Amino acid sequence: MSDKKIKNYVILLAGGIGKRMQSEIPKQFLEVDGKPIIVYSIENFQRNPQIEKIVIVCIRDWISHLQNLVEQYSLTKVEWIIEGGATSHDSIRNGVFFLKDKISPNDYIVVHDAVRPVLPQKAIDEVLRVAHEKANACSSIHCHPPIVYTDDFISAISDIDREHVMLTASPQAFRYSLALKCYEKAEQDNKHDFTFTSSLLIHYGERVYFAKGTTCNIKITQKEDLPLLEALLKVPEESLYNG
C-alpha cells in the first residue's frame, strides 16, 4: 500500500433471484436477526478503511428498495447502484465497464457476492494485500474433503488429488486494468458464461493467486443456510479468521 494514490473499490453482486431459496424475496434481501443479508455484506466493506467506494449490481426491480436500505443504514460508501445482467458474468462485466471513466487503471476492484455476509476484516485485508502484490487475488481455502470425479452424477469413477485443489470464493481482487482487459476480450469473443472473474483470467492465460480465506465465508443459497448464518453472526470476528 505504498502508493497512496491507489484506491480500492468494491463491486458487490446482488443480481441473483435465489430460485433455490424458494422465496418471493431475493435471498440477499431476506432478513436474518432483524437485518437484510445484503446490509451485513455492505457493512463489512463500509467499515474497512482501505475501501474507497462501493458499486452494487442489483436486480432492476429491487434497486429502489436497495436505495432505501442504503439510506436507512447510513451506508455512505455506496456510491452507485446499477442494473445486473442476465448471468453472473454479465453482472460483473456491467460493474467493471461502469467504472471505466470513474477510477484509475491502477486502482483495484474487489468483487464480492452480497450473499456472503460473514466476511472478517482480516480476510478483506488479506485479499487486498495479495492483489496489490500480484495484481490479483482470490479468497481461498485448502480442500479437506475427498473429491471424486463423476460422469453420471450417481457414481464416481476416479479420485481427484485434493493436495492440488484449492477452493476459491469471493472476495476476489484485481488491478482494474487487468480485469477490464479480460472482460473486453470476453465481449469480443462473445463469452458470457464465466462464473467468476478468476475463471475469466485463467481462460485468458493469467495466473491467479490465492489469499487466505475462511470456511466461515459461507454463501447463502438455501433455507437451511439461514440458521447457520444466524449462528455465525454471533461469533466474535476474531474467531472467524486465523490469519
XYZ file of N, CA and C in Angstrom:
729
model
N 0.822 -1.205 0.000
C 0.000 0.000 0.000
C 0.867 1.270 0.000
N 2.054 1.198 -0.572
C 2.969 2.326 -0.501
C 2.481 3.508 -1.335
N 1.776 3.230 -2.419
C 1.265 4.292 -3.261
C -0.101 4.722 -2.766
N -0.149 5.893 -2.127
C -1.396 6.359 -1.519
C -2.434 6.736 -2.560
N -2.007 6.905 -3.820
C -2.945 7.283 -4.863
C -3.794 6.105 -5.311
N -3.321 4.901 -5.057
C -4.080 3.710 -5.438
C -5.273 3.544 -4.501
N -6.447 3.326 -5.088
C -7.663 3.187 -4.292
C -8.328 1.848 -4.588
N -9.129 1.399 -3.637
C -9.814 0.116 -3.752
C -11.323 0.332 -3.799
N -11.954 -0.238 -4.813
C -13.393 -0.122 -4.994
C -14.023 -1.514 -4.940
N -15.258 -1.574 -4.509
C -15.968 -2.847 -4.400
C -17.073 -2.925 -5.442
N -17.144 -4.058 -6.133
C -18.304 -4.401 -6.957
C -19.046 -5.485 -6.198
N -20.191 -5.132 -5.634
C -20.973 -6.078 -4.837
C -22.111 -6.620 -5.691
N -22.170 -7.937 -5.804
C -23.131 -8.583 -6.697
C -24.418 -8.914 -5.961
N -25.502 -8.298 -6.388
C -26.812 -8.536 -5.784
C -27.849 -8.716 -6.877
N -27.454 -9.445 -7.924
C -28.328 -9.593 -9.076
C -29.094 -10.892 -9.126
N -28.829 -11.809 -8.168
C -29.489 -13.107 -8.204
C -30.908 -13.062 -7.661
N -31.725 -14.008 -8.140
C -33.114 -14.076 -7.654
C -33.307 -15.210 -6.657
N -32.326 -16.095 -6.542
C -32.354 -17.113 -5.490
C -33.443 -18.157 -5.643
N -33.495 -18.837 -6.789
C -34.533 -19.842 -7.029
C -34.491 -20.964 -5.994
N -33.276 -21.365 -5.586
C -33.152 -22.478 -4.650
C -33.663 -22.126 -3.256
N -33.785 -20.837 -2.966
C -34.304 -20.415 -1.670
C -35.822 -20.556 -1.607
N -36.473 -20.645 -2.782
C -37.925 -20.784 -2.867
C -38.636 -19.680 -2.069
N -38.205 -18.465 -2.331
C -38.765 -17.307 -1.644
C -39.119 -16.247 -2.670
N -40.187 -15.498 -2.409
C -40.570 -14.405 -3.301
C -39.597 -13.248 -3.197
N -38.883 -13.188 -2.087
C -37.898 -12.133 -1.870
C -36.523 -12.659 -2.281
N -35.776 -11.941 -3.111
C -34.418 -12.394 -3.440
C -33.610 -12.604 -2.164
N -32.806 -13.650 -2.139
C -32.165 -14.073 -0.889
C -31.308 -12.986 -0.256
N -30.719 -12.108 -1.064
C -29.878 -11.061 -0.492
C -30.672 -10.034 0.312
N -31.997 -10.028 0.126
C -32.844 -9.074 0.858
C -33.601 -9.720 2.021
N -33.424 -11.016 2.208
C -34.039 -11.675 3.360
C -33.419 -11.154 4.654
N -34.239 -11.049 5.695
C -33.735 -10.571 6.981
C -33.286 -11.738 7.857
N -32.154 -11.567 8.489
C -31.631 -12.506 9.479
C -31.268 -11.701 10.721
N -31.841 -12.086 11.816
C -31.618 -11.366 13.078
C -31.933 -9.879 12.923
N -33.021 -9.595 12.188
C -33.520 -8.223 12.093
C -32.851 -7.335 11.069
N -31.991 -7.895 10.210
C -31.290 -7.058 9.240
C -31.160 -7.825 7.915
N -31.358 -7.161 6.773
C -31.208 -7.844 5.483
C -29.778 -8.344 5.276
N -29.671 -9.500 4.634
C -28.363 -10.108 4.397
C -27.436 -9.149 3.673
N -27.943 -8.439 2.680
C -27.091 -7.549 1.900
C -26.509 -6.426 2.749
N -27.225 -6.010 3.773
C -26.714 -4.934 4.631
C -25.487 -5.409 5.405
N -25.523 -6.642 5.895
C -24.328 -7.189 6.556
C -23.137 -7.148 5.606
N -23.374 -7.541 4.362
C -22.283 -7.585 3.385
C -21.725 -6.193 3.104
N -22.614 -5.228 2.941
C -22.155 -3.856 2.687
C -21.394 -3.327 3.892
N -21.894 -3.587 5.081
C -21.257 -3.065 6.291
C -19.833 -3.576 6.458
N -19.557 -4.804 5.993
C -18.190 -5.323 6.078
C -17.212 -4.431 5.326
N -17.624 -3.946 4.168
C -16.761 -3.058 3.387
C -16.872 -1.608 3.860
N -18.028 -1.239 4.348
C -18.231 0.117 4.864
C -17.219 0.441 5.960
N -16.934 -0.524 6.801
C -16.062 -0.232 7.944
C -14.588 -0.552 7.683
N -14.268 -0.998 6.480
C -12.862 -1.257 6.175
C -12.215 0.020 5.636
N -11.186 0.537 6.295
C -10.610 1.824 5.903
C -9.921 1.814 4.547
N -9.638 0.625 4.001
C -8.973 0.564 2.701
C -9.941 0.717 1.529
N -11.232 0.594 1.808
C -12.240 0.652 0.738
C -12.682 2.090 0.507
N -12.620 2.498 -0.754
C -12.975 3.864 -1.122
C -14.483 4.010 -1.342
N -15.013 3.275 -2.327
C -16.426 3.373 -2.665
C -16.933 2.002 -3.110
N -18.251 1.881 -3.137
C -18.900 0.621 -3.484
C -19.903 0.863 -4.608
N -19.870 -0.035 -5.607
C -20.930 -0.070 -6.613
C -21.661 -1.394 -6.434
N -22.982 -1.329 -6.353
C -23.792 -2.534 -6.188
C -24.505 -2.828 -7.490
N -24.358 -4.078 -7.952
C -25.031 -4.528 -9.164
C -26.277 -5.286 -8.714
N -27.438 -4.729 -9.019
C -28.683 -5.180 -8.383
C -29.742 -5.579 -9.409
N -30.658 -6.434 -8.980
C -31.849 -6.740 -9.783
C -32.618 -5.435 -10.012
N -33.032 -5.221 -11.239
C -33.661 -3.942 -11.587
C -34.853 -3.615 -10.690
N -35.727 -4.582 -10.449
C -36.950 -4.312 -9.693
C -36.700 -4.045 -8.209
N -35.474 -4.276 -7.742
C -35.159 -4.086 -6.320
C -34.205 -2.926 -6.081
N -33.903 -2.176 -7.105
C -32.969 -1.053 -6.949
C -33.529 -0.002 -5.989
N -34.805 0.325 -6.144
C -35.414 1.332 -5.269
C -35.383 0.881 -3.811
N -35.693 -0.389 -3.583
C -35.657 -0.927 -2.213
C -34.237 -0.862 -1.651
N -33.260 -1.187 -2.478
C -31.877 -1.136 -2.035
C -31.464 0.295 -1.696
N -31.893 1.241 -2.503
C -31.585 2.648 -2.210
C -32.129 3.057 -0.837
N -33.303 2.567 -0.505
C -33.877 2.859 0.813
C -33.047 2.245 1.930
N -32.550 1.026 1.713
C -31.713 0.378 2.721
C -30.403 1.139 2.923
N -29.838 1.612 1.836
C -28.591 2.374 1.919
C -28.790 3.618 2.782
N -29.910 4.287 2.600
C -30.203 5.467 3.416
C -30.523 5.090 4.856
N -31.312 4.040 5.031
C -31.729 3.633 6.376
C -30.543 3.266 7.262
N -29.559 2.576 6.684
C -28.424 2.098 7.472
C -27.179 2.976 7.314
N -27.339 4.138 6.685
C -26.236 5.105 6.526
C -24.998 4.459 5.907
N -25.198 3.788 4.790
C -24.110 3.091 4.107
C -23.462 4.057 3.115
N -22.648 4.937 3.640
C -22.159 6.093 2.890
C -21.158 5.749 1.799
N -20.551 4.571 1.856
C -19.595 4.208 0.810
C -20.277 3.671 -0.451
N -21.575 3.427 -0.379
C -22.308 3.001 -1.581
C -22.524 4.237 -2.449
N -21.754 4.315 -3.508
C -21.791 5.483 -4.386
C -22.717 5.279 -5.575
N -22.811 4.020 -6.044
C -23.584 3.746 -7.248
C -24.359 2.436 -7.091
N -25.550 2.392 -7.664
C -26.328 1.161 -7.789
C -26.712 1.038 -9.252
N -26.326 -0.082 -9.868
C -26.593 -0.265 -11.291
C -27.328 -1.591 -11.511
N -27.833 -1.766 -12.704
C -28.626 -2.955 -13.015
C -27.723 -4.143 -13.353
N -28.148 -5.327 -12.897
C -27.404 -6.546 -13.170
C -27.636 -7.058 -14.581
N -26.919 -8.138 -14.921
C -27.034 -8.724 -16.242
C -27.755 -10.061 -16.205
N -27.785 -10.717 -17.361
C -28.503 -11.992 -17.478
C -27.782 -13.125 -16.759
N -26.470 -13.025 -16.636
C -25.665 -14.032 -15.941
C -24.781 -13.333 -14.918
N -24.168 -14.130 -14.041
C -23.247 -13.535 -13.070
C -22.069 -12.879 -13.788
N -21.624 -13.501 -14.878
C -20.552 -12.895 -15.676
C -20.968 -11.510 -16.168
N -22.177 -11.426 -16.703
C -22.642 -10.146 -17.244
C -22.814 -9.099 -16.148
N -23.206 -9.532 -14.954
C -23.352 -8.582 -13.855
C -22.002 -8.005 -13.446
N -20.990 -8.871 -13.332
C -19.653 -8.371 -13.005
C -19.155 -7.460 -14.119
N -19.362 -7.894 -15.370
C -18.962 -7.069 -16.515
C -19.611 -5.697 -16.453
N -20.898 -5.652 -16.112
C -21.580 -4.362 -16.001
C -20.878 -3.455 -15.000
N -20.489 -4.053 -13.859
C -19.786 -3.267 -12.843
C -18.431 -2.798 -13.319
N -17.684 -3.695 -13.962
C -16.345 -3.346 -14.451
C -16.432 -2.242 -15.509
N -17.330 -2.382 -16.462
C -17.453 -1.380 -17.520
C -17.991 -0.053 -16.973
N -18.876 -0.120 -15.982
C -19.431 1.100 -15.397
C -18.333 1.964 -14.788
N -17.318 1.336 -14.230
C -16.261 2.077 -13.534
C -15.204 2.645 -14.472
N -15.332 2.386 -15.755
C -14.263 2.726 -16.700
C -13.859 4.197 -16.637
N -14.803 5.096 -16.535
C -14.468 6.524 -16.509
C -14.513 7.104 -15.096
N -14.495 6.220 -14.101
C -14.639 6.683 -12.720
C -13.439 6.356 -11.835
N -12.620 5.393 -12.258
C -11.464 5.035 -11.452
C -10.235 4.920 -12.351
N -9.075 4.818 -11.718
C -7.811 4.754 -12.450
C -7.500 3.312 -12.860
N -6.780 3.119 -13.966
C -6.372 1.766 -14.351
C -5.554 1.059 -13.279
N -4.836 1.830 -12.465
C -4.006 1.241 -11.415
C -4.747 1.031 -10.099
N -6.001 1.444 -10.042
C -6.812 1.158 -8.859
C -7.172 -0.320 -8.844
N -7.778 -0.754 -7.748
C -8.153 -2.158 -7.589
C -9.650 -2.286 -7.354
N -10.208 -3.364 -7.871
C -11.610 -3.670 -7.611
C -11.681 -4.961 -6.797
N -12.602 -4.982 -5.860
C -12.899 -6.183 -5.084
C -14.281 -6.649 -5.495
N -14.381 -7.860 -6.023
C -15.665 -8.409 -6.454
C -16.148 -9.374 -5.381
N -17.385 -9.172 -4.915
C -17.888 -9.993 -3.810
C -19.374 -10.262 -3.986
N -19.801 -11.450 -3.519
C -21.215 -11.815 -3.526
C -21.920 -11.202 -2.329
N -23.065 -10.575 -2.570
C -23.836 -9.999 -1.470
C -24.346 -11.063 -0.512
N -24.426 -12.313 -0.986
C -24.931 -13.396 -0.137
C -23.795 -14.154 0.558
N -22.658 -13.506 0.687
C -21.574 -13.986 1.553
C -21.337 -12.927 2.622
N -22.217 -12.858 3.624
C -22.178 -11.749 4.581
C -21.229 -11.942 5.760
N -20.654 -13.146 5.907
C -19.747 -13.390 7.032
C -18.321 -13.225 6.517
N -17.834 -12.007 6.532
C -16.539 -11.692 5.942
C -15.710 -10.873 6.929
N -14.786 -11.511 7.631
C -13.949 -10.789 8.589
C -13.080 -9.732 7.904
N -12.773 -8.678 8.624
C -11.936 -7.614 8.079
C -10.571 -8.139 7.643
N -10.023 -9.083 8.390
C -8.709 -9.625 8.033
C -8.737 -10.334 6.690
N -9.859 -10.928 6.335
C -9.974 -11.590 5.035
C -9.980 -10.561 3.908
N -10.640 -9.435 4.127
C -10.619 -8.342 3.143
C -9.201 -7.803 3.002
N -8.554 -7.563 4.131
C -7.191 -7.027 4.111
C -6.232 -7.964 3.393
N -6.416 -9.276 3.600
C -5.505 -10.246 3.002
C -5.673 -10.316 1.487
N -6.911 -10.286 1.004
C -7.101 -10.356 -0.444
C -6.576 -9.087 -1.113
N -6.675 -7.964 -0.426
C -6.108 -6.729 -0.965
C -4.580 -6.765 -0.933
N -4.017 -7.301 0.132
C -2.552 -7.374 0.244
C -1.960 -8.180 -0.906
N -2.530 -9.361 -1.156
C -2.008 -10.214 -2.216
C -2.237 -9.574 -3.582
N -3.412 -9.003 -3.783
C -3.715 -8.383 -5.079
C -2.778 -7.218 -5.377
N -2.486 -6.411 -4.380
C -1.577 -5.282 -4.597
C -0.175 -5.764 -4.932
N 0.167 -6.948 -4.495
C 1.491 -7.511 -4.776
C 1.530 -8.256 -6.111
N 0.435 -8.978 -6.438
C 0.436 -9.876 -7.590
C -0.495 -9.444 -8.726
N -1.253 -8.395 -8.530
C -2.234 -7.867 -9.496
C -3.586 -8.555 -9.413
N -3.698 -9.686 -8.708
C -4.993 -10.312 -8.485
C -4.897 -11.237 -7.286
N -6.036 -11.560 -6.708
C -6.075 -12.484 -5.569
C -7.481 -13.020 -5.395
N -7.573 -14.300 -5.006
C -8.851 -14.940 -4.703
C -8.824 -15.420 -3.265
N -9.869 -15.132 -2.546
C -10.006 -15.708 -1.212
C -10.134 -17.218 -1.368
N -9.255 -17.975 -0.692
C -9.148 -19.412 -0.957
C -8.898 -20.187 0.323
N -9.306 -21.443 0.317
C -9.021 -22.347 1.420
C -8.573 -23.689 0.864
N -7.796 -24.407 1.655
C -7.374 -25.747 1.255
C -8.589 -26.684 1.233
N -8.542 -27.635 0.335
C -9.627 -28.610 0.210
C -9.348 -29.795 1.119
N -10.205 -30.032 2.104
C -10.020 -31.138 3.040
C -10.875 -32.369 2.704
N -12.131 -32.219 2.284
C -12.922 -33.419 1.969
C -12.379 -34.139 0.742
N -12.564 -35.454 0.670
C -12.193 -36.182 -0.552
C -13.012 -35.678 -1.745
N -12.380 -35.639 -2.913
C -13.055 -35.203 -4.131
C -12.978 -36.338 -5.153
N -14.104 -36.633 -5.776
C -14.139 -37.677 -6.791
C -14.733 -37.118 -8.074
N -14.412 -37.788 -9.183
C -14.955 -37.393 -10.481
C -16.126 -38.300 -10.833
N -17.211 -37.695 -11.303
C -18.377 -38.468 -11.737
C -18.696 -38.134 -13.185
N -19.110 -39.147 -13.909
C -19.528 -38.929 -15.292
C -21.034 -39.037 -15.461
N -21.742 -39.455 -14.382
C -23.188 -39.635 -14.487
C -23.963 -39.058 -13.303
N -23.250 -38.481 -12.323
C -23.835 -37.846 -11.144
C -24.555 -38.811 -10.212
N -24.333 -40.114 -10.414
C -24.862 -41.096 -9.459
C -23.762 -42.031 -8.960
N -22.553 -41.885 -9.543
C -21.450 -42.741 -9.127
C -20.133 -42.049 -9.433
N -19.061 -42.542 -8.785
C -17.730 -41.985 -9.005
C -16.866 -42.980 -9.752
N -15.969 -42.476 -10.592
C -15.096 -43.362 -11.357
C -13.618 -43.101 -11.084
N -13.293 -41.998 -10.408
C -11.886 -41.745 -10.101
C -11.773 -40.715 -8.982
N -10.638 -40.787 -8.290
C -10.313 -39.794 -7.272
C -9.650 -38.590 -7.935
N -9.800 -37.431 -7.298
C -9.056 -36.232 -7.692
C -8.111 -35.897 -6.551
N -6.865 -35.641 -6.868
C -5.847 -35.375 -5.857
C -6.141 -34.061 -5.162
N -6.675 -34.133 -3.945
C -7.050 -32.906 -3.241
C -5.841 -32.099 -2.787
N -4.650 -32.698 -2.805
C -3.442 -31.959 -2.445
C -3.159 -30.841 -3.442
N -3.730 -30.955 -4.629
C -3.523 -29.933 -5.652
C -4.827 -29.216 -5.995
N -5.736 -29.170 -5.030
C -7.019 -28.492 -5.226
C -7.181 -27.404 -4.171
N -7.574 -26.226 -4.611
C -7.917 -25.138 -3.700
C -9.364 -24.730 -3.972
N -10.091 -24.405 -2.915
C -11.454 -23.920 -3.046
C -11.419 -22.396 -3.026
N -11.909 -21.793 -4.080
C -11.884 -20.329 -4.170
C -13.300 -19.768 -4.041
N -13.360 -18.555 -3.573
C -14.650 -17.876 -3.380
C -14.407 -16.379 -3.482
N -15.452 -15.597 -3.350
C -15.264 -14.170 -3.200
C -15.035 -13.892 -1.707
N -14.344 -12.793 -1.407
C -13.940 -11.714 -2.309
C -12.743 -12.083 -3.172
N -12.746 -11.507 -4.363
C -11.606 -11.575 -5.260
C -11.239 -10.145 -5.624
N -9.942 -9.883 -5.737
C -9.490 -8.517 -6.005
C -8.572 -8.505 -7.221
N -8.656 -7.421 -7.996
C -7.920 -7.341 -9.253
C -7.487 -5.906 -9.523
N -6.275 -5.774 -10.093
C -5.932 -4.469 -10.651
C -6.949 -4.173 -11.746
N -7.492 -2.959 -11.723
C -8.614 -2.658 -12.605
C -8.255 -2.848 -14.073
N -7.056 -2.439 -14.477
C -6.674 -2.559 -15.884
C -6.661 -4.014 -16.338
N -6.271 -4.925 -15.451
C -6.240 -6.353 -15.783
C -7.654 -6.902 -15.956
N -8.534 -6.584 -15.024
C -9.912 -7.060 -15.123
C -10.599 -6.493 -16.361
N -10.407 -5.210 -16.612
C -11.037 -4.567 -17.761
C -10.581 -5.219 -19.068
N -9.283 -5.478 -19.178
C -8.741 -6.104 -20.388
C -9.407 -7.450 -20.647
N -9.561 -8.253 -19.601
C -10.137 -9.588 -19.779
C -11.622 -9.535 -20.103
N -12.354 -8.621 -19.483
C -13.782 -8.513 -19.803
C -13.995 -7.965 -21.213
N -13.128 -7.085 -21.655
C -13.240 -6.599 -23.034
C -12.947 -7.722 -24.031
N -11.987 -8.603 -23.699
C -11.717 -9.754 -24.562
C -12.933 -10.674 -24.620
N -13.560 -10.892 -23.457
C -14.732 -11.762 -23.415
C -15.865 -11.204 -24.260
N -16.024 -9.882 -24.258
C -17.050 -9.260 -25.097
C -16.743 -9.491 -26.569
N -15.496 -9.334 -26.938
C -15.105 -9.545 -28.329
C -15.339 -10.995 -28.748
N -15.112 -11.912 -27.816
C -15.275 -13.341 -28.103
C -16.695 -13.835 -27.838
N -17.583 -12.931 -27.418
C -18.973 -13.263 -27.113
C -19.089 -14.382 -26.083
N -18.307 -14.265 -25.027
C -18.327 -15.240 -23.939
C -18.988 -14.609 -22.719
N -19.965 -15.342 -22.170
C -20.731 -14.789 -21.042
C -20.953 -15.816 -19.939
N -20.200 -16.899 -19.949
C -20.516 -17.996 -19.043
C -19.467 -18.228 -17.954
N -18.615 -17.242 -17.694
C -17.641 -17.380 -16.622
C -18.323 -17.056 -15.291
N -18.279 -18.011 -14.367
C -18.964 -17.807 -13.091
C -18.349 -16.664 -12.316
N -17.016 -16.576 -12.349
C -16.378 -15.513 -11.593
C -15.157 -14.998 -12.342
N -14.635 -13.881 -11.915
C -13.549 -13.216 -12.627
C -12.290 -14.066 -12.660
N -12.036 -14.831 -11.611
C -10.850 -15.687 -11.596
C -10.872 -16.680 -12.762
N -12.036 -17.252 -13.054
C -12.162 -18.188 -14.183
C -11.889 -17.482 -15.507
N -12.348 -16.254 -15.599
C -12.116 -15.457 -16.805
C -10.624 -15.226 -17.010
N -9.921 -14.849 -15.937
C -8.481 -14.610 -16.039
C -7.735 -15.866 -16.457
N -8.088 -16.984 -15.845
C -7.429 -18.245 -16.183
C -7.656 -18.592 -17.649
N -8.872 -18.374 -18.133
C -9.188 -18.668 -19.535
C -8.278 -17.888 -20.476
N -7.950 -16.647 -20.090
C -7.111 -15.814 -20.948
C -5.635 -15.860 -20.562
N -5.248 -16.937 -19.875
C -3.837 -17.213 -19.675
C -3.184 -16.541 -18.494
N -3.968 -15.960 -17.589
C -3.403 -15.303 -16.414
C -3.275 -16.299 -15.262
N -2.225 -16.159 -14.487
C -2.091 -16.944 -13.257
C -2.856 -16.240 -12.151
N -3.664 -17.002 -11.427
C -4.487 -16.448 -10.354
C -3.868 -16.813 -9.012
N -3.786 -15.848 -8.128
C -3.104 -16.028 -6.846
C -4.098 -16.196 -5.700
N -3.657 -16.918 -4.680
C -4.506 -17.225 -3.531
C -4.257 -16.254 -2.383
N -5.340 -15.862 -1.732
C -5.287 -15.146 -0.454
C -6.011 -16.007 0.566
N -5.495 -16.069 1.761
C -6.065 -16.944 2.780
C -7.497 -16.523 3.110
N -8.424 -17.452 2.914
C -9.830 -17.202 3.220
C -10.246 -17.869 4.513
N -11.538 -18.051 4.675
C -12.079 -18.676 5.881
C -13.276 -19.540 5.524
N -13.421 -20.666 6.201
C -14.569 -21.543 5.962
C -15.872 -20.913 6.441
N -15.784 -19.869 7.237
C -16.989 -19.188 7.723
C -17.626 -18.300 6.654
N -16.917 -18.076 5.571
C -17.394 -17.210 4.495
C -18.385 -17.974 3.617
N -19.517 -18.348 4.213
C -20.484 -19.204 3.525
C -21.343 -18.393 2.551
N -21.806 -19.085 1.499
C -22.718 -18.463 0.550
C -24.132 -18.920 0.873
N -25.028 -17.971 1.063
C -26.412 -18.286 1.403
C -27.150 -18.645 0.126
N -27.522 -19.912 0.000
C -28.202 -20.371 -1.214
C -29.520 -21.069 -0.918
N -29.630 -21.722 0.259
C -30.829 -22.475 0.589
C -31.327 -22.098 1.984
N -32.574 -22.469 2.272
C -33.182 -22.083 3.541
C -32.399 -22.586 4.739
N -31.794 -23.776 4.602
C -31.051 -24.330 5.734
C -29.773 -23.555 6.027
N -29.368 -22.660 5.126
C -28.194 -21.831 5.389
C -28.503 -20.696 6.368
N -29.766 -20.319 6.486
C -30.128 -19.162 7.301
C -29.845 -19.359 8.792
N -30.197 -20.516 9.391
C -29.842 -20.711 10.805
C -28.332 -20.717 11.035
N -27.571 -21.256 10.080
C -26.118 -21.245 10.202
C -25.594 -19.818 10.167
N -26.135 -19.014 9.274
C -25.739 -17.609 9.219
C -26.045 -16.911 10.533
N -27.233 -17.153 11.059
C -27.615 -16.515 12.324
C -26.635 -16.879 13.436
N -26.190 -18.138 13.437
C -25.225 -18.565 14.455
C -23.864 -17.908 14.241
N -23.415 -17.842 12.987
C -22.108 -17.253 12.700
C -22.055 -15.760 13.025
N -23.181 -15.086 12.872
C -23.221 -13.660 13.178
C -22.994 -13.374 14.660
N -23.163 -14.386 15.470
C -22.967 -14.221 16.909
C -21.537 -14.578 17.352
N -20.738 -15.094 16.431
C -19.357 -15.472 16.753
C -18.472 -14.229 16.682
N -17.626 -13.990 17.684
C -16.708 -12.841 17.632
C -15.845 -12.890 16.367
N -15.654 -11.745 15.739
C -14.961 -11.719 14.445
C -13.548 -12.299 14.532
N -12.857 -12.097 15.651
C -11.501 -12.612 15.771
C -11.450 -14.133 15.757
N -12.601 -14.787 15.995
C -12.654 -16.244 15.966
C -12.998 -16.794 14.592
N -13.343 -15.907 13.654
C -13.779 -16.346 12.329
C -12.619 -16.481 11.350
N -11.459 -15.949 11.714
C -10.337 -15.935 10.772
C -9.037 -16.064 11.529
N -8.255 -17.064 11.170
C -6.927 -17.250 11.753
C -5.886 -16.895 10.715
N -5.605 -15.619 10.605
C -4.656 -15.170 9.583
C -3.366 -14.677 10.201
